[in-house]
XYZ file of N, CA and C in Angstrom:
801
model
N 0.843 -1.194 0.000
C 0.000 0.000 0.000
C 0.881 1.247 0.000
N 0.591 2.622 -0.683
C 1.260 3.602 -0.697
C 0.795 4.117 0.033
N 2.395 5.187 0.586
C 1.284 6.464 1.672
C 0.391 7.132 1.262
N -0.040 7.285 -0.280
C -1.295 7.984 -0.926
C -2.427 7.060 -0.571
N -2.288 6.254 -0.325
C -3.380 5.068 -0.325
C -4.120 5.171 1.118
N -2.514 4.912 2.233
C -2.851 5.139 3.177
C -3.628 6.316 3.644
N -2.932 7.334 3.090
C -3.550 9.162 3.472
C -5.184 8.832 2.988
N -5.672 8.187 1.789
C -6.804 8.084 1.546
C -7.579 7.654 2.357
N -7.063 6.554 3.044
C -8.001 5.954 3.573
C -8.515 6.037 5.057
N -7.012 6.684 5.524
C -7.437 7.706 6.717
C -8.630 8.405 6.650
N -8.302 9.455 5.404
C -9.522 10.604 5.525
C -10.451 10.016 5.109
N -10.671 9.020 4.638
C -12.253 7.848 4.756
C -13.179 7.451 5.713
N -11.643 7.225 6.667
C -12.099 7.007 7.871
C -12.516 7.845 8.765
N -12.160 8.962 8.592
C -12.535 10.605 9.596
C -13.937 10.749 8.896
N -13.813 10.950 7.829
C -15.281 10.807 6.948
C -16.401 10.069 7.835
N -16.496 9.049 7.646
C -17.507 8.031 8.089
C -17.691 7.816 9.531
N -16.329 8.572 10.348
C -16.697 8.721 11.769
C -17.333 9.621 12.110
N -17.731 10.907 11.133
C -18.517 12.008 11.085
C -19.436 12.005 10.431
N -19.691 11.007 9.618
C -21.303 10.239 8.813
C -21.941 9.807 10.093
N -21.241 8.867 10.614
C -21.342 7.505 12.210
C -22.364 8.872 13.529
N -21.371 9.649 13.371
C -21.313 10.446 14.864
C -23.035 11.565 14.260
N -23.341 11.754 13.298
C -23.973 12.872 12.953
C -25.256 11.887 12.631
N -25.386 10.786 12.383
C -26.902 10.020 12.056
C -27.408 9.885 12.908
N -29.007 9.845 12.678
C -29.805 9.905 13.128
C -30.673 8.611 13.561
N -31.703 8.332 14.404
C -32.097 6.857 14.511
C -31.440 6.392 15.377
N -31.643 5.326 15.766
C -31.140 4.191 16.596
C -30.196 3.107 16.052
N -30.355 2.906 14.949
C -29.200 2.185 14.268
C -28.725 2.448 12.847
N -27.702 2.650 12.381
C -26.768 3.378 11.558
C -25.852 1.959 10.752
N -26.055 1.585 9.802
C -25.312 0.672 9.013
C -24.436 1.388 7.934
N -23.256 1.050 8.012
C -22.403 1.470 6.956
C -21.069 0.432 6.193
N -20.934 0.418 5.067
C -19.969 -0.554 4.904
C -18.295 -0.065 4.411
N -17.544 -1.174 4.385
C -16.232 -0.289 3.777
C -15.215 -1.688 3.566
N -14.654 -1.132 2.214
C -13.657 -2.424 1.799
C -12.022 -1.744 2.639
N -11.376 -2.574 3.102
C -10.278 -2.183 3.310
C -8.864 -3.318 2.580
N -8.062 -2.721 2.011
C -6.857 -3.838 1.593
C -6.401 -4.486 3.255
N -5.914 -5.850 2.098
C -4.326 -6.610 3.511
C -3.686 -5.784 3.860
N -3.926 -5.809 5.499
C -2.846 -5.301 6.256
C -3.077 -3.885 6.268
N -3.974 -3.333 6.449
C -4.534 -1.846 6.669
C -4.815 -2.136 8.157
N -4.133 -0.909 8.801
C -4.795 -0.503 10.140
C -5.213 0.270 10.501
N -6.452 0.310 11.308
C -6.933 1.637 11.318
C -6.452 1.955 13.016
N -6.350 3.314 12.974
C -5.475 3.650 13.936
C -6.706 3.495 15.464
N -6.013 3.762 16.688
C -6.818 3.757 17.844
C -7.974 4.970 17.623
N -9.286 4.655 17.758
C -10.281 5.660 17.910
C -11.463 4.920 18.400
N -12.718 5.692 18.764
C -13.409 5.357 19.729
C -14.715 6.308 18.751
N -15.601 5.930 19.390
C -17.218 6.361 18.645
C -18.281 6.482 19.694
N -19.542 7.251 19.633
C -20.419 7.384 20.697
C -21.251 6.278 20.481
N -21.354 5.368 19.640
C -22.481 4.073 19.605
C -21.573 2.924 18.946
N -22.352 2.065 19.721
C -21.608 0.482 19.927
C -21.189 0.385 18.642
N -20.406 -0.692 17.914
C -20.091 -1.103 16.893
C -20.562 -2.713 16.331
N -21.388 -3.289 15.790
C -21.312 -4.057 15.566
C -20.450 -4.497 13.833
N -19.447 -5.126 13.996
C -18.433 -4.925 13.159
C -18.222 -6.600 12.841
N -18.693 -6.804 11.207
C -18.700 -8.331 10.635
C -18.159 -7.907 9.507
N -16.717 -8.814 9.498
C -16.025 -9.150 8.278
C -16.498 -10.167 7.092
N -17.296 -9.937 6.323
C -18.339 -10.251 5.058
C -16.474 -11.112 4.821
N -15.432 -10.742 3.883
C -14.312 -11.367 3.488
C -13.099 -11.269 4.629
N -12.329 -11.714 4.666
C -11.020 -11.757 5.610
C -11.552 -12.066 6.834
N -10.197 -11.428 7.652
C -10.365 -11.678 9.009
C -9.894 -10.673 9.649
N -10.506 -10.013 10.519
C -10.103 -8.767 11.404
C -9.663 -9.019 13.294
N -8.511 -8.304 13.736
C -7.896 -8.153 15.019
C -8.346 -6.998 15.193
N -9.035 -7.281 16.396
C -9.245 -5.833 17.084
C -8.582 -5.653 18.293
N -8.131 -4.885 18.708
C -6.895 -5.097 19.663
C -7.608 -3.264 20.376
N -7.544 -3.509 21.827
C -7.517 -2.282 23.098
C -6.726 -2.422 24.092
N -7.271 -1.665 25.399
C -5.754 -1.873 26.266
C -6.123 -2.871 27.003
N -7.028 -3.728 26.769
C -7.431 -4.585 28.193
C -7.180 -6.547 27.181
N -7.175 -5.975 25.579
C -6.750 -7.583 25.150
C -6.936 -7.235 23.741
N -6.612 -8.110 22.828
C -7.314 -8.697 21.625
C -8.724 -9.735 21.329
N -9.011 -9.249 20.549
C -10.587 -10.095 19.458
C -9.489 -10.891 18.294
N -10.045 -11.638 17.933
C -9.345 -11.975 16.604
C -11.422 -12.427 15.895
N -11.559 -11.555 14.680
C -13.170 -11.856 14.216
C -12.836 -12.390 12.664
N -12.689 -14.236 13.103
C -12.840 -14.712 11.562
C -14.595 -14.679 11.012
N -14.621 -15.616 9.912
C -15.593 -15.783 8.951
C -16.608 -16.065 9.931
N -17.928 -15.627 9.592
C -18.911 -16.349 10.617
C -19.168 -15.717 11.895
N -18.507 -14.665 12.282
C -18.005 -14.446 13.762
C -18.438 -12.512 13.154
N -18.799 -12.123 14.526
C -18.819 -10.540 14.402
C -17.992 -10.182 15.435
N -18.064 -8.566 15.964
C -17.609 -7.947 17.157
C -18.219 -7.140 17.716
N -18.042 -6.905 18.574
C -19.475 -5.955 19.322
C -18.553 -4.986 20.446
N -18.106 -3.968 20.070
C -17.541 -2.651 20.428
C -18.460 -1.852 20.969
N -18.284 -1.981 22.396
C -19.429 -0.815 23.374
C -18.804 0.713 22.548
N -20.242 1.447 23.175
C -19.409 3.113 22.923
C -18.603 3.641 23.663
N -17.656 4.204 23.250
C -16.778 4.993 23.601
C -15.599 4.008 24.235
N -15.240 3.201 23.889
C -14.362 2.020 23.812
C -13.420 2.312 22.441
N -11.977 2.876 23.376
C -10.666 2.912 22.224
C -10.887 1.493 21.680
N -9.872 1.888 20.489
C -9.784 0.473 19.599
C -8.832 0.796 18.492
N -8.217 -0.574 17.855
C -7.639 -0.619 16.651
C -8.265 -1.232 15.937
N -7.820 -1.527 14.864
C -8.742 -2.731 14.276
C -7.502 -2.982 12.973
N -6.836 -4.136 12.516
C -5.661 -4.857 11.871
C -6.893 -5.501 10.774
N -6.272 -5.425 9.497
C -6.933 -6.521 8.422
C -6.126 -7.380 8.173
N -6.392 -8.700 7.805
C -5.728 -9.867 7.953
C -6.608 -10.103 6.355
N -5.850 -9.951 5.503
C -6.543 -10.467 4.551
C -7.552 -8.891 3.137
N -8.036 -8.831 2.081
C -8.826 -8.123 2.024
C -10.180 -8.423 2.554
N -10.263 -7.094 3.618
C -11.930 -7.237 4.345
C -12.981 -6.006 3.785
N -13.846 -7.046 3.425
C -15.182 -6.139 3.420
C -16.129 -5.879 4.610
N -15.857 -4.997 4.931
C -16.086 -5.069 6.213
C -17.971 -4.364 6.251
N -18.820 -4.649 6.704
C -20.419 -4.321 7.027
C -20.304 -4.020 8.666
N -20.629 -2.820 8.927
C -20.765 -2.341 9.856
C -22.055 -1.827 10.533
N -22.746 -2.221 12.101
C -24.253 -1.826 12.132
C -23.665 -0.851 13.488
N -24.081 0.558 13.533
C -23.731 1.373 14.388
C -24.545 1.861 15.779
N -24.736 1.306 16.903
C -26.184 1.585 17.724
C -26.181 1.857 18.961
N -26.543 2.568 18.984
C -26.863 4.438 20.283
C -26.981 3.438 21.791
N -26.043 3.749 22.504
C -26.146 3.715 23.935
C -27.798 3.511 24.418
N -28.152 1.667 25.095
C -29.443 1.868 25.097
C -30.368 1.680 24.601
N -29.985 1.548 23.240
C -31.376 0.870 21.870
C -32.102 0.610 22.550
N -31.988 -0.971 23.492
C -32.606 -1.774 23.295
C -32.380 -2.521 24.795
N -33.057 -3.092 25.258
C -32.367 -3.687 27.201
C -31.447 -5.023 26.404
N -30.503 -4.925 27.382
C -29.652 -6.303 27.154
C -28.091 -6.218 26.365
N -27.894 -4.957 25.560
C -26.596 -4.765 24.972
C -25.902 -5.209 25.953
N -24.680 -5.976 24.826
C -23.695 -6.228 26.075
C -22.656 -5.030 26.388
N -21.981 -5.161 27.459
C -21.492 -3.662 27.972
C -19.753 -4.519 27.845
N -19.411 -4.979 27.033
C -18.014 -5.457 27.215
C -17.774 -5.823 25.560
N -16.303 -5.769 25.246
C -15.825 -6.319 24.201
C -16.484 -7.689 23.922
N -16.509 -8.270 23.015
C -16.836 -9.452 22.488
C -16.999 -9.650 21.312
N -16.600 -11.412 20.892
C -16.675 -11.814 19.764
C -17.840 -12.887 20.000
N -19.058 -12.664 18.913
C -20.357 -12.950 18.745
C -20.268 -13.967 17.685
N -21.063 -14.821 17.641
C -21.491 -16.202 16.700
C -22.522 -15.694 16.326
N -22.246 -15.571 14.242
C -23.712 -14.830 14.057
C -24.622 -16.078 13.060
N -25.606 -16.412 13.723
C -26.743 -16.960 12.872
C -27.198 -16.544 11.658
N -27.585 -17.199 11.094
C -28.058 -17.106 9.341
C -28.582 -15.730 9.592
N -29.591 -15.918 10.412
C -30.673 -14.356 9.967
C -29.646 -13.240 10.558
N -29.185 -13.161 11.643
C -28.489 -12.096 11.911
C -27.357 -11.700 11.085
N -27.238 -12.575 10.326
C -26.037 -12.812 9.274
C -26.777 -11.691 7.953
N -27.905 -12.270 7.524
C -28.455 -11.973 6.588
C -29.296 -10.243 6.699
N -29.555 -10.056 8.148
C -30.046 -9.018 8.359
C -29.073 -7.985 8.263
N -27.232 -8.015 8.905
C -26.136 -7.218 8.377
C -26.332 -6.736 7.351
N -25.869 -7.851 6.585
C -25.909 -7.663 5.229
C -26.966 -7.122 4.628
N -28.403 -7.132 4.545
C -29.181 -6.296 4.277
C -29.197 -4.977 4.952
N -28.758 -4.592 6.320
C -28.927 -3.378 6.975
C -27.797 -2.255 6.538
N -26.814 -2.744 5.955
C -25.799 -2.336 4.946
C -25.862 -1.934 3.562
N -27.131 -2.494 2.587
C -27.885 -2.423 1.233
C -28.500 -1.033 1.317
N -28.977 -0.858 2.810
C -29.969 0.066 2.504
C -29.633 1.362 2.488
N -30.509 2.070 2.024
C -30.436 4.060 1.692
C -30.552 4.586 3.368
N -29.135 4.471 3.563
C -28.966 4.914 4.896
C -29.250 6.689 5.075
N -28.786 7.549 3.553
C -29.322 8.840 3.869
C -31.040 9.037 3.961
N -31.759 8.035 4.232
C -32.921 7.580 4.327
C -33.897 6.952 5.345
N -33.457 7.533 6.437
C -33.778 7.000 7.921
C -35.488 6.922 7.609
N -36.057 7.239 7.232
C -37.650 7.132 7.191
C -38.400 6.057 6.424
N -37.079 5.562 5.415
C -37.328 4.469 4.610
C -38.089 3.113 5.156
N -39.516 2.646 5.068
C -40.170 1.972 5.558
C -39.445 0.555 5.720
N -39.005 0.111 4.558
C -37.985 -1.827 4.960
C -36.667 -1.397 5.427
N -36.347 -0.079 5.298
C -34.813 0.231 6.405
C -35.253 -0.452 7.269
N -36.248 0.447 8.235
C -36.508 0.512 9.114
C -36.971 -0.598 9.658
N -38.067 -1.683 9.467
C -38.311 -2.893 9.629
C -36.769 -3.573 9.675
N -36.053 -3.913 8.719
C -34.796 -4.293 8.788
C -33.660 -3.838 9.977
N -33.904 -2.682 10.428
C -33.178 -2.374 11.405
C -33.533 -2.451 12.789
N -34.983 -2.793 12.455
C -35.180 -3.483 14.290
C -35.770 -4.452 14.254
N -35.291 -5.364 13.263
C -35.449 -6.872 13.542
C -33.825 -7.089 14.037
N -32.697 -6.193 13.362
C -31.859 -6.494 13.689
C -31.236 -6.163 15.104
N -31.689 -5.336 15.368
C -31.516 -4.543 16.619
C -32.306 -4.917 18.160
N -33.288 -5.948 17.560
C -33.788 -6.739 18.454
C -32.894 -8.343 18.497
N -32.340 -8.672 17.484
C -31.163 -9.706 17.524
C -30.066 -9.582 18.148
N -29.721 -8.406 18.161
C -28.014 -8.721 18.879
C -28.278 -8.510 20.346
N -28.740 -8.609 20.991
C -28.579 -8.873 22.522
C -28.526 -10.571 22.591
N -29.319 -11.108 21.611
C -29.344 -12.769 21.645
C -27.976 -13.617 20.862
N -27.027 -12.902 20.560
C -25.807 -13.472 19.729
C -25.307 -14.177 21.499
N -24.909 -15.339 20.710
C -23.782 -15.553 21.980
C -22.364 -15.415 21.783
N -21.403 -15.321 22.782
C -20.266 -14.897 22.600
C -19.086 -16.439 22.318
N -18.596 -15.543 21.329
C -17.438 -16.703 21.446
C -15.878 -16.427 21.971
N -15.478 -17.962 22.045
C -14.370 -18.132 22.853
C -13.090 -17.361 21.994
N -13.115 -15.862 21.413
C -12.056 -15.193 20.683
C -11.241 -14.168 21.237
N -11.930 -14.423 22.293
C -10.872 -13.098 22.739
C -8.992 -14.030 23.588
N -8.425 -12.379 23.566
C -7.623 -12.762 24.301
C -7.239 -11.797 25.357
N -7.706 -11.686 26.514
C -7.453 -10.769 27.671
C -6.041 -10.694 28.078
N -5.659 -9.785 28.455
C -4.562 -9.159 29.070
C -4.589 -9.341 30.658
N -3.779 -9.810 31.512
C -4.124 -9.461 32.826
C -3.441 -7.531 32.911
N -3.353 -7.330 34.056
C -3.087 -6.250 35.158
C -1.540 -6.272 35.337
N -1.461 -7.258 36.115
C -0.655 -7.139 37.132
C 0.403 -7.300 35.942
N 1.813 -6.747 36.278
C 2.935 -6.165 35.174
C 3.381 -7.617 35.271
N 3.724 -8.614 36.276
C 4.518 -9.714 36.029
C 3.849 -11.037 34.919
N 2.797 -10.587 35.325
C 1.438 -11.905 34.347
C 1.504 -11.057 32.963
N 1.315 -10.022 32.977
C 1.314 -9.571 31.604
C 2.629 -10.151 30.650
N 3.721 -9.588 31.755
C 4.920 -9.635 30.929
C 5.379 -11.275 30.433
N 4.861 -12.601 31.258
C 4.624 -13.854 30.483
C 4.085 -13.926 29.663
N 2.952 -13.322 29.500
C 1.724 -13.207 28.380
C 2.275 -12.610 26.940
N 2.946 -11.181 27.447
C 3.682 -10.644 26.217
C 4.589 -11.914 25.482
N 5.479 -12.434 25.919
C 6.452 -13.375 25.607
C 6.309 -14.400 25.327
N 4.701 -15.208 25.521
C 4.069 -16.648 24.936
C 3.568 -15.853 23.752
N 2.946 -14.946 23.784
C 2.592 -14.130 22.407
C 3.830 -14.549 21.080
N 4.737 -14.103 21.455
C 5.915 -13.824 20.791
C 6.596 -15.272 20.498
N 6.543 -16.217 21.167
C 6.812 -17.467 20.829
C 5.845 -18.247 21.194
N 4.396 -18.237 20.803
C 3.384 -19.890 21.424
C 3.796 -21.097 21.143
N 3.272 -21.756 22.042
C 2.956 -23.107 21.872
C 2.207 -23.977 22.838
N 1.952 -24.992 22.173
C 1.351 -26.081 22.861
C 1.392 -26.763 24.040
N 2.735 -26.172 24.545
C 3.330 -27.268 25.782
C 3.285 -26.373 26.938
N 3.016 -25.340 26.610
C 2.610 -24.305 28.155
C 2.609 -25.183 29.401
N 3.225 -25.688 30.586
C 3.003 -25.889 31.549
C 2.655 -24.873 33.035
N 1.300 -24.807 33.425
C 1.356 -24.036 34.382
C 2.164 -23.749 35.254
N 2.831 -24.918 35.748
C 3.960 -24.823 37.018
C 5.160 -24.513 36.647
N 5.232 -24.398 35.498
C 6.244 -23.158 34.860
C 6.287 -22.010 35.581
N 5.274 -21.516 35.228
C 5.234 -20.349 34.925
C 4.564 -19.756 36.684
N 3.813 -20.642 37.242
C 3.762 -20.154 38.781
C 4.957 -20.348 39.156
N 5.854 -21.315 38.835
C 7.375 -21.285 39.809
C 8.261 -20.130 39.471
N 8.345 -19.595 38.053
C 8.996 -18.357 37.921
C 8.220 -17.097 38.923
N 6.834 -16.921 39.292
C 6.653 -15.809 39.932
C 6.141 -16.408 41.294
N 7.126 -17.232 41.861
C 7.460 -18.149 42.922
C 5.561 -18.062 43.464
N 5.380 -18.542 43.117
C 3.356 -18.996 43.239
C 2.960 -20.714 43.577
N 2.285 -20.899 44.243
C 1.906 -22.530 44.042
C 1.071 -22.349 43.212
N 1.057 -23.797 42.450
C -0.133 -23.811 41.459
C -1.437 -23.053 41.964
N -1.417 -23.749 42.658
C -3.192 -23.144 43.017
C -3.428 -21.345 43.195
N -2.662 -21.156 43.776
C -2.434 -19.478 43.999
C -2.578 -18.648 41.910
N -1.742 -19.208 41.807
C -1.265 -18.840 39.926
C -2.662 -19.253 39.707
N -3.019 -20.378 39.520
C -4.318 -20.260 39.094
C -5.513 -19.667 39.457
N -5.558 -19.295 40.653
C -6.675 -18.170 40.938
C -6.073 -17.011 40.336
N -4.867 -16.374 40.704
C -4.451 -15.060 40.092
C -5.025 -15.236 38.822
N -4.522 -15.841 37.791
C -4.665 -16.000 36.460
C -6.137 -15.836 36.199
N -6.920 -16.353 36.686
C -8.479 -16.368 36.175
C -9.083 -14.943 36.901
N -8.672 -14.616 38.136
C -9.131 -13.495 38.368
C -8.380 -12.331 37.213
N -7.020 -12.374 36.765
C -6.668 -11.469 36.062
C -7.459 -11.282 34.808
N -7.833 -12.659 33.816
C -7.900 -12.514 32.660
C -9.664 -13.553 32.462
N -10.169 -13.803 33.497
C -11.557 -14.152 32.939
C -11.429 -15.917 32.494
N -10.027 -16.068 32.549
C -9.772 -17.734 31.797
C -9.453 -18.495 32.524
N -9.273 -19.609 32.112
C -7.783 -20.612 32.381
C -6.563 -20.659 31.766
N -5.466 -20.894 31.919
C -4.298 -20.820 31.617
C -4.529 -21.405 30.255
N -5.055 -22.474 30.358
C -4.957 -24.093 29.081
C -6.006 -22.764 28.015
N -7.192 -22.441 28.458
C -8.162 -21.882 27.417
C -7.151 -20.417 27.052
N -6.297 -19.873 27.808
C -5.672 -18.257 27.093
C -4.250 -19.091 26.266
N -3.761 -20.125 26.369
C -2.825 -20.514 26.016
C -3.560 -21.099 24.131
N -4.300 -22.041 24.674
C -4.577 -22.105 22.798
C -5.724 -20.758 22.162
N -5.895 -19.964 22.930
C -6.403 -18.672 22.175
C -5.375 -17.751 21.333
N -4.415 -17.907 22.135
C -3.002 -17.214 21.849
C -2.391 -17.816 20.768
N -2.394 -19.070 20.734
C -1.804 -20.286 19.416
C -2.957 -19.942 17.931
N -4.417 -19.612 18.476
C -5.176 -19.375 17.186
C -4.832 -18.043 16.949
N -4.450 -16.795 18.005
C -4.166 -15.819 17.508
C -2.908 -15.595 16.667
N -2.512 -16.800 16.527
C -0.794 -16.781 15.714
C -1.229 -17.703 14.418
N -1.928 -18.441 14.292
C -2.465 -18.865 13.349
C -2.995 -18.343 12.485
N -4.604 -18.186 12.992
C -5.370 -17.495 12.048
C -5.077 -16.419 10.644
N -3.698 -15.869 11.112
C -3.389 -14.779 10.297
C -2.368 -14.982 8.973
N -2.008 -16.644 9.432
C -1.010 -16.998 8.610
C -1.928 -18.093 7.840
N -2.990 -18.522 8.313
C -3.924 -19.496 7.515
C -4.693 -18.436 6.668
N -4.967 -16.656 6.901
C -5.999 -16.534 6.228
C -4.822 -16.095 4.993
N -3.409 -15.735 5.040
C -2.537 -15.842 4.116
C -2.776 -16.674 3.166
N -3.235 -18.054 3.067
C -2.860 -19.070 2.692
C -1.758 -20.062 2.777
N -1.047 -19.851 3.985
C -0.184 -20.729 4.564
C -0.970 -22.188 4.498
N 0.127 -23.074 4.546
C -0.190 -24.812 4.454
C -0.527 -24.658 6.301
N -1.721 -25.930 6.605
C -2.007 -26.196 7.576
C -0.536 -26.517 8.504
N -0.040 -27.725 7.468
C 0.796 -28.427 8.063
C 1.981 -27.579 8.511
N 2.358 -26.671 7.960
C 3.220 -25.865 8.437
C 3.170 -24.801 9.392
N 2.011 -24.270 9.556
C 1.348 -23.278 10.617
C 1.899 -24.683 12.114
N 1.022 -25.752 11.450
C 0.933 -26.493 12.752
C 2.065 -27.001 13.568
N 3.006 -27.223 12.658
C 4.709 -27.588 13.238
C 5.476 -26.097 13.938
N 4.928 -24.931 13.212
C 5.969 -23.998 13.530
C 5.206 -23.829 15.173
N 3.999 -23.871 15.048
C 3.546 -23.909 16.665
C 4.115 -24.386 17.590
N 4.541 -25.782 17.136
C 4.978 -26.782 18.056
C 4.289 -28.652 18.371
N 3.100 -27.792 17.327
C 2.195 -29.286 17.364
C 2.864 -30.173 16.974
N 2.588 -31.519 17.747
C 2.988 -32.580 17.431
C 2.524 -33.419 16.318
N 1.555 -33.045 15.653
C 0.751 -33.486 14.695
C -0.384 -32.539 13.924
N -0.657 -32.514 12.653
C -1.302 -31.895 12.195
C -2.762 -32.282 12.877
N -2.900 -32.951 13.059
C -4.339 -33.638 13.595
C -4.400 -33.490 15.000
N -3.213 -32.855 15.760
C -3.626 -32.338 17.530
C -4.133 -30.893 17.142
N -3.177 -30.360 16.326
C -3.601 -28.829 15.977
C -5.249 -28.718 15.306
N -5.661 -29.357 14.050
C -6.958 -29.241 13.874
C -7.927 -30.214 14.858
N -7.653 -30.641 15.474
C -8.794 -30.860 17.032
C -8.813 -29.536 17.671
N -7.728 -28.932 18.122
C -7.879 -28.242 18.462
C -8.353 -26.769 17.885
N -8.079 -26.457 16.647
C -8.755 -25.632 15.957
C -10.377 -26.106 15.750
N -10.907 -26.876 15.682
C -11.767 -27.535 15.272
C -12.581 -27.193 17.317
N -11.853 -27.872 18.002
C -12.817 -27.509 19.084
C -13.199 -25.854 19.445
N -12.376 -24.967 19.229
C -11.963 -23.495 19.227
C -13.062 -23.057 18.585
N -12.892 -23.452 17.206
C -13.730 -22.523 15.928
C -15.256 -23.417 15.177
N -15.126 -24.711 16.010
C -16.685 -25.657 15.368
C -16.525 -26.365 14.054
N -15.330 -25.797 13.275
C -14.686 -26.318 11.914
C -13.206 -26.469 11.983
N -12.917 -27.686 11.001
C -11.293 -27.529 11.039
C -10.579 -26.465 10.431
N -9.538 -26.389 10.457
C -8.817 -25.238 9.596
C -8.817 -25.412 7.983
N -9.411 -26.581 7.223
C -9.079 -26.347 5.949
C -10.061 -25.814 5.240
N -10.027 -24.870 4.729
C -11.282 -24.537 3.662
C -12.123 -23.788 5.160
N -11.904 -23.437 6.108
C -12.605 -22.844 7.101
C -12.605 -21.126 6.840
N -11.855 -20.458 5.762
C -11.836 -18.896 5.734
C -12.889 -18.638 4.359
N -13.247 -19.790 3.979
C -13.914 -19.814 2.298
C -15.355 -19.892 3.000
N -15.651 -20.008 4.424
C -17.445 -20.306 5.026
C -17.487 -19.767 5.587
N -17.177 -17.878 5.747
C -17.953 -17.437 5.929
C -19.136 -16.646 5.247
């Protein structure tokens, strides 16, 4: 990408955060193609984001963790929640934009959402429509069928939380940087002289998990980006550390509901 490209697409983006910030209604759909490997810089908005990658795969990354939102999968960005957002791939990205409150039940936290056919299909239509057109009679039907759907998405297992405390982080930074499979807890409590059991309460109070569930979140977050490349399975799966192509897609497969092959072509 050139810095002309880039400069463009910045002021695209200031654009549509001042389309976003100035509409009217309760819910605001807008769409936008972005190339591989475009980032859009940290910024924040007054209404939630519901944010589904139609092609690729998008990282959304704040100060408290990463999302990683493949095929099939949305994100759900409260308001006024900094953010980045990384393309992994070219994403077409469909965006549904909605006011502090719509509706009882928004969730009030980051998350990656499992979207059903219709909620799938309702995006994508709430994106078609003549958005300078808030009065538009099937907008509008369309936008609060949809807007009555997303409190019912359930969340999926994509995130990756950050703890707090500087010593847990700073392991976390450094399995980032080299994952794998063989993580042993009592590792890593004996370096911050902890008994297991202690490390493992810290750990779940820090980050919402278990060690075993942030450890292969972290392995798909090193994946995913080199599978939506088109990297060979088999090679993603060795450089991990897997012992077998077939421990790695169980485990991708329990993670994501599909194995890794042909899994970026359904959504």
């Amino acid at each position: 990408m050139t810095k002309s490209q880039q400069k463009d697409l910045e002021a695209l983006h200031a654009s549509r955060i001042a389309t976003i910030e100035a509409a009217s209604g309760p819910v605001f759909a807008i769409p936008t193609h972005y190339p591989s490997g475009y980032r859009v810089k940290p910024h924040h908005h007054s209404r939630a984001q519901l944010l589904y990658a139609r092609t690729g795969v998008v990282m959304v990354t704040s100060a408290i963790g990463r999302w990683m939102v493949p095929p099939g999968h949305a994100m759900w960005i409260p308001p006024e929640v900094e953010h980045a957002v990384e393309m992994l791939g070219g994403v077409n990205m469909l965006s549904v934009y909605v006011q502090p409150r719509a509706v009882p039940g928004l969730p009030e936290a980051l998350r990656v959402v499992a979207l059903d056919d219709l909620t799938r299909a309702l995006v994508v239509e709430a994106n078609m429509q003549p958005y300078g057109r808030p009065d538009d009679a099937r907008a509008g039907m369309v936008m609060a069928l949809l807007l009555d759907s997303i409190p019912r998405l359930p969340e999926a297992p994509l995130g990756l939380p950050f703890p707090a405390d500087p010593r847990l982080i700073a392991l976390c930074r450094r399995f980032i940087d080299n994952p794998s499979p063989h993580l042993v807890i009592d590792d890593w409590a004996d370096r911050l002289a902890m008994s297991r059991r202690t490390f493992t309460r810290a750990f779940r109070r820090e980050t919402g998990l278990s060690l075993s569930t942030w450890r292969q979140q972290a392995c798909l977050f090193t994946a995913l980006p080199r599978l939506a490349a088109g990297e060979a399975v088999t090679s993603v799966a060795l450089d991990l550390g897997y012992d077998s192509v077939a421990a790695f897609t169980t485990m991708f497969k329990r993670m994501l509901g599909s194995p890794p092959r042909g899994y970026f072509g359904s959504g």
